[in-house]
PDB file of C-alpha atoms in Angstrom:
ATOM      1  CA  MET P   7     153.876  67.862  88.043  1.00 61.00           C
ATOM      2  CA  ARG P   8     152.041  64.762  89.257  1.00 70.00           C
ATOM      3  CA  ARG P   9     153.593  61.667  87.662  1.00 76.00           C
ATOM      4  CA  PRO P  10     152.241  58.637  89.558  1.00 72.00           C
ATOM      5  CA  ARG P  11     153.970  56.151  87.268  1.00 83.00           C
ATOM      6  CA  ALA P  12     157.362  57.687  87.998  1.00 89.00           C
ATOM      7  CA  ALA P  13     156.916  57.704  91.782  1.00 93.00           C
ATOM      8  CA  PRO P  14     157.879  54.039  92.450  1.00 94.00           C
ATOM      9  CA  ALA P  15     161.056  54.321  90.382  1.00 96.00           C
ATOM     10  CA  LEU P  16     162.031  57.538  92.174  1.00 96.00           C
ATOM     11  CA  LEU P  17     161.416  55.926  95.552  1.00 96.00           C
ATOM     12  CA  VAL P  18     163.587  52.940  94.616  1.00 97.00           C
ATOM     13  CA  ALA P  19     166.321  55.316  93.428  1.00 97.00           C
ATOM     14  CA  PHE P  20     166.155  57.235  96.698  1.00 98.00           C
ATOM     15  CA  ALA P  21     166.294  54.042  98.760  1.00 97.00           C
ATOM     16  CA  ALA P  22     169.247  52.740  96.738  1.00 98.00           C
ATOM     17  CA  LEU P  23     171.171  55.994  97.028  1.00 98.00           C
ATOM     18  CA  ALA P  24     170.413  56.248 100.750  1.00 98.00           C
ATOM     19  CA  THR P  25     171.671  52.689 101.271  1.00 98.00           C
ATOM     20  CA  ALA P  26     174.844  53.441  99.318  1.00 98.00           C
ATOM     21  CA  HIS P  27     175.381  56.632 101.323  1.00 98.00           C
ATOM     22  CA  LEU P  28     174.936  54.917 104.687  1.00 98.00           C
ATOM     23  CA  GLY P  29     177.197  52.066 103.621  1.00 97.00           C
ATOM     24  CA  ALA P  30     179.855  54.555 102.552  1.00 97.00           C
ATOM     25  CA  LEU P  31     179.658  56.247 105.952  1.00 97.00           C
ATOM     26  CA  LEU P  32     180.278  52.933 107.693  1.00 97.00           C
ATOM     27  CA  ALA P  33     183.157  52.189 105.342  1.00 96.00           C
ATOM     28  CA  GLY P  34     184.662  55.668 105.648  1.00 94.00           C
ATOM     29  CA  SER P  35     184.428  56.078 101.865  1.00 94.00           C
ATOM     30  CA  ALA P  36     184.423  59.366  99.952  1.00 93.00           C
ATOM     31  CA  VAL P  37     181.282  58.098  98.207  1.00 95.00           C
ATOM     32  CA  ALA P  38     179.355  59.455 101.196  1.00 95.00           C
ATOM     33  CA  THR P  39     180.388  63.008 100.334  1.00 94.00           C
ATOM     34  CA  ALA P  40     179.440  62.557  96.674  1.00 95.00           C
ATOM     35  CA  THR P  41     176.024  61.024  97.333  1.00 96.00           C
ATOM     36  CA  LYS P  42     174.771  63.273 100.142  1.00 97.00           C
ATOM     37  CA  PRO P  43     173.695  66.296  98.032  1.00 96.00           C
ATOM     38  CA  ALA P  44     171.624  64.099  95.693  1.00 97.00           C
ATOM     39  CA  LEU P  45     169.457  62.488  98.373  1.00 98.00           C
ATOM     40  CA  MET P  46     166.884  65.204  99.044  1.00 98.00           C
ATOM     41  CA  PRO P  47     166.372  66.198  95.379  1.00 97.00           C
ATOM     42  CA  LEU P  48     165.406  62.582  94.667  1.00 97.00           C
ATOM     43  CA  LEU P  49     162.980  62.581  97.575  1.00 98.00           C
ATOM     44  CA  ALA P  50     161.555  65.934  96.441  1.00 97.00           C
ATOM     45  CA  ALA P  51     161.034  64.535  92.934  1.00 96.00           C
ATOM     46  CA  TYR P  52     159.253  61.544  94.468  1.00 96.00           C
ATOM     47  CA  ALA P  53     156.986  63.835  96.504  1.00 95.00           C
ATOM     48  CA  LEU P  54     156.091  65.904  93.441  1.00 95.00           C
ATOM     49  CA  ALA P  55     155.443  62.763  91.398  1.00 95.00           C
ATOM     50  CA  ARG P  56     152.908  61.736  94.034  1.00 93.00           C
ATOM     51  CA  GLY P  57     151.167  65.082  93.702  1.00 91.00           C
ATOM     52  CA  GLY P  58     152.793  66.796  96.662  1.00 92.00           C
ATOM     53  CA  PRO P  59     152.587  70.597  96.907  1.00 92.00           C
ATOM     54  CA  PRO P  60     155.526  72.932  96.158  1.00 93.00           C
ATOM     55  CA  PRO P  61     156.115  73.810  99.851  1.00 94.00           C
ATOM     56  CA  LEU P  62     156.810  70.135 100.565  1.00 95.00           C
ATOM     57  CA  ALA P  63     159.339  69.923  97.745  1.00 96.00           C
ATOM     58  CA  ALA P  64     160.826  73.216  98.946  1.00 97.00           C
ATOM     59  CA  ALA P  65     161.299  71.830 102.465  1.00 97.00           C
ATOM     60  CA  LEU P  66     163.190  68.845 101.066  1.00 98.00           C
ATOM     61  CA  LEU P  67     165.327  70.942  98.717  1.00 98.00           C
ATOM     62  CA  LEU P  68     166.204  73.293 101.569  1.00 97.00           C
ATOM     63  CA  GLY P  69     167.362  70.171 103.366  1.00 97.00           C
ATOM     64  CA  CYS P  70     169.647  69.534 100.393  1.00 97.00           C
ATOM     65  CA  GLY P  71     171.042  73.042 100.827  1.00 96.00           C
ATOM     66  CA  GLY P  72     171.716  72.330 104.474  1.00 96.00           C
ATOM     67  CA  ASP P  73     173.307  68.967 103.683  1.00 96.00           C
ATOM     68  CA  THR P  74     175.652  70.540 101.159  1.00 95.00           C
ATOM     69  CA  LEU P  75     176.653  73.486 103.337  1.00 95.00           C
ATOM     70  CA  LEU P  76     177.405  71.289 106.337  1.00 92.00           C
ATOM     71  CA  GLN P  77     179.881  69.382 104.187  1.00 91.00           C
ATOM     72  CA  VAL P  78     181.811  72.573 103.457  1.00 91.00           C
ATOM     73  CA  GLY P  79     182.934  72.982 107.043  1.00 83.00           C
ATOM     74  CA  GLY P  80     183.601  76.119 109.079  1.00 85.00           C
ATOM     75  CA  ASP P  81     181.340  78.230 111.284  1.00 85.00           C
ATOM     76  CA  THR P  82     179.929  80.347 108.450  1.00 91.00           C
ATOM     77  CA  ALA P  83     178.908  77.338 106.359  1.00 93.00           C
ATOM     78  CA  PHE P  84     177.470  75.675 109.458  1.00 93.00           C
ATOM     79  CA  LEU P  85     175.317  78.687 110.281  1.00 94.00           C
ATOM     80  CA  LEU P  86     174.148  79.011 106.667  1.00 95.00           C
ATOM     81  CA  GLY P  87     173.340  75.310 106.599  1.00 95.00           C
ATOM     82  CA  MET P  88     171.387  75.612 109.832  1.00 95.00           C
ATOM     83  CA  GLY P  89     169.510  78.534 108.272  1.00 96.00           C
ATOM     84  CA  SER P  90     168.626  76.412 105.250  1.00 97.00           C
ATOM     85  CA  PHE P  91     167.250  73.659 107.465  1.00 98.00           C
ATOM     86  CA  ALA P  92     165.356  76.272 109.489  1.00 97.00           C
ATOM     87  CA  ALA P  93     163.668  77.549 106.312  1.00 98.00           C
ATOM     88  CA  GLY P  94     162.671  73.965 105.553  1.00 97.00           C
ATOM     89  CA  HIS P  95     161.089  73.657 109.007  1.00 97.00           C
ATOM     90  CA  VAL P  96     159.081  76.806 108.289  1.00 96.00           C
ATOM     91  CA  CYS P  97     157.776  75.149 105.113  1.00 96.00           C
ATOM     92  CA  TYR P  98     156.653  72.129 107.120  1.00 95.00           C
ATOM     93  CA  LEU P  99     154.960  74.381 109.656  1.00 93.00           C
ATOM     94  CA  LEU P 100     153.142  76.292 106.917  1.00 91.00           C
ATOM     95  CA  LEU P 101     151.839  73.031 105.464  1.00 91.00           C
ATOM     96  CA  CYS P 102     150.344  72.083 108.817  1.00 84.00           C
ATOM     97  CA  ALA P 103     149.278  75.550 109.991  1.00 75.00           C
ATOM     98  CA  ARG P 104     146.786  75.829 107.128  1.00 65.00           C
ATOM     99  CA  HIS P 105     144.629  73.256 108.867  1.00 51.00           C
ATOM    100  CA  GLY P 106     144.293  75.090 112.131  1.00 49.00           C
ATOM    101  CA  THR P 107     145.530  74.154 115.559  1.00 53.00           C
ATOM    102  CA  ALA P 108     144.733  70.921 117.306  1.00 55.00           C
ATOM    103  CA  GLY P 109     143.477  70.830 120.865  1.00 55.00           C
ATOM    104  CA  GLY P 110     142.724  68.284 123.501  1.00 59.00           C
ATOM    105  CA  ARG P 111     144.656  66.606 126.270  1.00 68.00           C
ATOM    106  CA  ARG P 112     146.812  64.589 123.885  1.00 75.00           C
ATOM    107  CA  THR P 113     148.008  67.689 122.050  1.00 78.00           C
ATOM    108  CA  TYR P 114     148.701  69.656 125.210  1.00 84.00           C
ATOM    109  CA  GLY P 115     150.449  66.674 126.759  1.00 88.00           C
ATOM    110  CA  LEU P 116     152.642  66.237 123.691  1.00 90.00           C
ATOM    111  CA  ALA P 117     153.443  69.952 123.678  1.00 92.00           C
ATOM    112  CA  ALA P 118     154.482  69.724 127.332  1.00 93.00           C
ATOM    113  CA  LEU P 119     156.735  66.738 126.561  1.00 94.00           C
ATOM    114  CA  TYR P 120     158.405  68.508 123.654  1.00 96.00           C
ATOM    115  CA  ALA P 121     158.882  71.674 125.714  1.00 95.00           C
ATOM    116  CA  ALA P 122     160.438  69.695 128.557  1.00 96.00           C
ATOM    117  CA  GLY P 123     162.664  67.823 126.109  1.00 95.00           C
ATOM    118  CA  TRP P 124     163.823  71.074 124.512  1.00 95.00           C
ATOM    119  CA  LEU P 125     164.619  72.622 127.887  1.00 96.00           C
ATOM    120  CA  ALA P 126     166.511  69.535 129.068  1.00 96.00           C
ATOM    121  CA  THR P 127     168.476  69.300 125.824  1.00 95.00           C
ATOM    122  CA  MET P 128     169.508  72.948 125.869  1.00 96.00           C
ATOM    123  CA  THR P 129     170.501  72.668 129.524  1.00 96.00           C
ATOM    124  CA  LEU P 130     172.894  69.859 128.572  1.00 95.00           C
ATOM    125  CA  LEU P 131     174.210  71.549 125.434  1.00 96.00           C
ATOM    126  CA  TRP P 132     174.632  75.134 126.633  1.00 95.00           C
ATOM    127  CA  PRO P 133     177.839  74.787 128.699  1.00 95.00           C
ATOM    128  CA  GLY P 134     179.706  72.979 125.901  1.00 95.00           C
ATOM    129  CA  LEU P 135     178.652  75.180 122.992  1.00 94.00           C
ATOM    130  CA  GLU P 136     180.925  77.945 121.760  1.00 93.00           C
ATOM    131  CA  ALA P 137     179.674  81.366 122.780  1.00 93.00           C
ATOM    132  CA  ASP P 138     178.841  82.452 119.223  1.00 92.00           C
ATOM    133  CA  LEU P 139     176.796  79.295 118.605  1.00 93.00           C
ATOM    134  CA  ARG P 140     174.654  79.340 121.736  1.00 94.00           C
ATOM    135  CA  VAL P 141     171.961  81.744 120.545  1.00 95.00           C
ATOM    136  CA  PRO P 142     171.679  80.371 116.965  1.00 95.00           C
ATOM    137  CA  VAL P 143     171.515  76.768 118.205  1.00 95.00           C
ATOM    138  CA  THR P 144     168.932  77.695 120.846  1.00 95.00           C
ATOM    139  CA  LEU P 145     166.681  79.457 118.340  1.00 96.00           C
ATOM    140  CA  TYR P 146     167.094  76.722 115.745  1.00 97.00           C
ATOM    141  CA  SER P 147     166.306  73.977 118.237  1.00 97.00           C
ATOM    142  CA  LEU P 148     163.186  75.856 119.328  1.00 96.00           C
ATOM    143  CA  LEU P 149     161.992  76.079 115.718  1.00 97.00           C
ATOM    144  CA  LEU P 150     162.812  72.412 115.151  1.00 97.00           C
ATOM    145  CA  THR P 151     160.847  71.431 118.250  1.00 96.00           C
ATOM    146  CA  ALA P 152     157.887  73.515 117.077  1.00 95.00           C
ATOM    147  CA  MET P 153     158.052  71.788 113.688  1.00 96.00           C
ATOM    148  CA  ALA P 154     158.144  68.336 115.275  1.00 95.00           C
ATOM    149  CA  LEU P 155     155.104  69.202 117.372  1.00 93.00           C
ATOM    150  CA  GLY P 156     153.259  70.825 114.467  1.00 92.00           C
ATOM    151  CA  VAL P 157     153.640  67.955 112.010  1.00 93.00           C
ATOM    152  CA  SER P 158     152.289  65.511 114.583  1.00 91.00           C
ATOM    153  CA  ARG P 159     148.852  66.830 113.597  1.00 88.00           C
ATOM    154  CA  ALA P 160     149.328  65.206 110.188  1.00 88.00           C
ATOM    155  CA  GLY P 161     149.424  61.704 111.640  1.00 88.00           C
ATOM    156  CA  VAL P 162     151.743  59.153 113.188  1.00 92.00           C
ATOM    157  CA  ARG P 163     154.138  58.950 110.224  1.00 94.00           C
ATOM    158  CA  ALA P 164     154.734  62.685 110.008  1.00 94.00           C
ATOM    159  CA  GLY P 165     154.963  62.907 113.786  1.00 94.00           C
ATOM    160  CA  ALA P 166     157.588  60.160 113.834  1.00 96.00           C
ATOM    161  CA  GLY P 167     159.484  62.036 111.135  1.00 97.00           C
ATOM    162  CA  GLY P 168     159.524  65.189 113.227  1.00 96.00           C
ATOM    163  CA  LEU P 169     160.754  63.264 116.253  1.00 97.00           C
ATOM    164  CA  LEU P 170     163.553  61.583 114.283  1.00 98.00           C
ATOM    165  CA  PHE P 171     164.615  64.975 112.921  1.00 98.00           C
ATOM    166  CA  LEU P 172     164.994  66.089 116.534  1.00 97.00           C
ATOM    167  CA  VAL P 173     167.105  63.027 117.307  1.00 97.00           C
ATOM    168  CA  SER P 174     169.345  63.575 114.271  1.00 97.00           C
ATOM    169  CA  ASP P 175     170.004  67.242 114.966  1.00 96.00           C
ATOM    170  CA  THR P 176     170.503  66.595 118.674  1.00 96.00           C
ATOM    171  CA  LEU P 177     173.297  64.191 117.741  1.00 96.00           C
ATOM    172  CA  ILE P 178     174.910  66.954 115.688  1.00 94.00           C
ATOM    173  CA  ALA P 179     174.528  69.483 118.493  1.00 94.00           C
ATOM    174  CA  GLY P 180     175.905  66.961 120.975  1.00 95.00           C
ATOM    175  CA  GLY P 181     179.067  66.770 118.919  1.00 93.00           C
ATOM    176  CA  LEU P 182     179.367  70.559 118.922  1.00 92.00           C
ATOM    177  CA  ALA P 183     178.991  70.587 122.703  1.00 94.00           C
ATOM    178  CA  GLY P 184     181.453  67.765 123.253  1.00 93.00           C
ATOM    179  CA  LEU P 185     178.869  65.324 124.602  1.00 94.00           C
ATOM    180  CA  PRO P 186     179.309  61.542 124.202  1.00 92.00           C
ATOM    181  CA  ARG P 187     177.965  60.130 120.930  1.00 91.00           C
ATOM    182  CA  PRO P 188     177.622  56.608 119.492  1.00 93.00           C
ATOM    183  CA  PRO P 189     180.381  55.081 117.344  1.00 94.00           C
ATOM    184  CA  VAL P 190     180.387  56.353 113.739  1.00 95.00           C
ATOM    185  CA  PRO P 191     178.091  59.257 114.679  1.00 95.00           C
ATOM    186  CA  GLN P 192     177.639  60.409 111.074  1.00 96.00           C
ATOM    187  CA  PHE P 193     175.988  57.086 110.255  1.00 97.00           C
ATOM    188  CA  TRP P 194     173.395  57.511 113.000  1.00 97.00           C
ATOM    189  CA  ILE P 195     172.904  61.184 112.172  1.00 97.00           C
ATOM    190  CA  MET P 196     172.160  60.385 108.537  1.00 97.00           C
ATOM    191  CA  LEU P 197     170.123  57.257 109.288  1.00 98.00           C
ATOM    192  CA  THR P 198     167.740  59.181 111.538  1.00 98.00           C
ATOM    193  CA  TYR P 199     167.765  62.199 109.197  1.00 98.00           C
ATOM    194  CA  LEU P 200     166.906  60.204 106.059  1.00 98.00           C
ATOM    195  CA  ALA P 201     164.172  58.320 107.885  1.00 98.00           C
ATOM    196  CA  ALA P 202     162.865  61.635 109.235  1.00 98.00           C
ATOM    197  CA  GLN P 203     162.643  63.332 105.858  1.00 98.00           C
ATOM    198  CA  PHE P 204     161.004  60.330 104.220  1.00 98.00           C
ATOM    199  CA  LEU P 205     158.433  59.939 107.001  1.00 97.00           C
ATOM    200  CA  LEU P 206     157.677  63.662 106.940  1.00 96.00           C
ATOM    201  CA  ALA P 207     157.123  63.634 103.185  1.00 96.00           C
ATOM    202  CA  ASP P 208     155.205  60.370 103.108  1.00 95.00           C
ATOM    203  CA  GLY P 209     153.176  61.239 106.193  1.00 93.00           C
ATOM    204  CA  LEU P 210     152.112  64.612 104.834  1.00 93.00           C
ATOM    205  CA  LEU P 211     151.203  63.078 101.484  1.00 92.00           C
ATOM    206  CA  ARG P 212     149.185  60.299 103.111  1.00 88.00           C
ATOM    207  CA  SER P 213     147.372  62.630 105.464  1.00 84.00           C
ATOM    208  CA  GLY P 214     145.776  64.506 102.587  1.00 68.00           C
ATOM    209  CA  ARG P 215     146.183  67.706 104.583  1.00 47.00           C
ATOM    210  CA  THR P 216     148.733  69.365 102.356  1.00 43.00           C
ATOM    211  CA  THR P 217     147.493  71.566  99.558  1.00 44.00           C
ATOM    212  CA  ARG P 218     149.212  73.174  96.639  1.00 45.00           C
ATOM    213  CA  GLY P 219     150.664  76.557  97.480  1.00 42.00           C
ATOM    214  CA  ALA P 220     150.733  78.280 100.823  1.00 42.00           C
ATOM    215  CA  GLY P 221     148.563  80.866 102.458  1.00 44.00           C
ATOM    216  CA  PRO P 222     146.374  81.607 105.446  1.00 45.00           C
ATOM    217  CA  ARG P 223     143.766  79.082 106.397  1.00 45.00           C
ATOM    218  CA  ARG P 224     140.244  79.990 105.433  1.00 47.00           C
ATOM    219  CA  PRO P 225     137.124  78.881 107.283  1.00 48.00           C
ATOM    220  CA  GLY P 226     135.774  75.771 105.695  1.00 46.00           C
ATOM    221  CA  PRO P 227     134.250  72.345 106.173  1.00 51.00           C
ATOM    222  CA  PRO P 228     135.549  69.750 108.654  1.00 51.00           C
ATOM    223  CA  ARG P 229     138.911  68.070 108.097  1.00 44.00           C
ATOM    224  CA  THR P 230     137.388  64.985 106.503  1.00 44.00           C
ATOM    225  CA  ALA P 231     135.768  67.160 103.879  1.00 45.00           C
ATOM    226  CA  GLY P 232     139.050  68.991 103.430  1.00 42.00           C
ATOM    227  CA  ARG P 233     140.832  65.728 102.687  1.00 43.00           C
ATOM    228  CA  GLN P 234     138.159  64.822 100.129  1.00 47.00           C
ATOM    229  CA  SER P 235     138.530  68.246  98.527  1.00 42.00           C
ATOM    230  CA  TRP P 236     142.318  67.898  98.302  1.00 40.00           C
ATOM    231  CA  THR P 237     141.990  64.404  96.804  1.00 43.00           C
ATOM    232  CA  ALA P 238     139.576  65.741  94.206  1.00 45.00           C
ATOM    233  CA  SER P 239     141.880  68.645  93.355  1.00 43.00           C
ATOM    234  CA  ARG P 240     144.804  66.241  92.960  1.00 43.00           C
ATOM    235  CA  ALA P 241     142.779  63.962  90.724  1.00 45.00           C
ATOM    236  CA  SER P 242     141.836  66.904  88.519  1.00 43.00           C
ATOM    237  CA  THR P 243     145.507  67.484  87.722  1.00 41.00           C
ATOM    238  CA  MET P 244     146.015  63.996  86.313  1.00 43.00           C
ATOM    239  CA  PRO P 245     146.397  63.779  82.521  1.00 40.00           C
TER     240      PRO P 245
END
């Protein structure tokens, strides 16, 4: 499905639609509702055109499912939407888990920071959350934090994407818990979310660590050789 010539046009289309969506949020226009479900499919098409693997496209399309369900409203739709996003986070984790675990002081330090941030966030949110949302939100936020930490192994761009995803969803959770939020919160939620998804996709594609399909990691050559192997496999799919 690699179509390198189509990738720039798809990226421009995504950027244009994202700009229109954010502008509509600021203007309070119904255009925001109409454009939201189309954002992630465009980004998924862009990722596939660049030779991205199916799990990456799946993560983005699951984001579309979450976007659409959250627009429906109601507790059931919210929980289903959160489940769709959670499945997308699992896809991101699978893409990174195939390349083993990273070690070193930097990794352990970052893990400690994310763990402390998760604990502090849940401490703030817990009292204001409805009783039936406390456990689902806690579990989801733990998975999201794990995803943000995991994708940091794919480079600065992907790591920044994971962090922005945390910011976006924390703004949503803050609203559920009745915490103060910035003016026009939906604008900031979507701005950080769109930037997060783009940086995750672009960062994973640039890192060369994603591979087509998913499965357990097999012993192999060092990461540099793995990147060369993935590049070669991608090139072999070109017409």
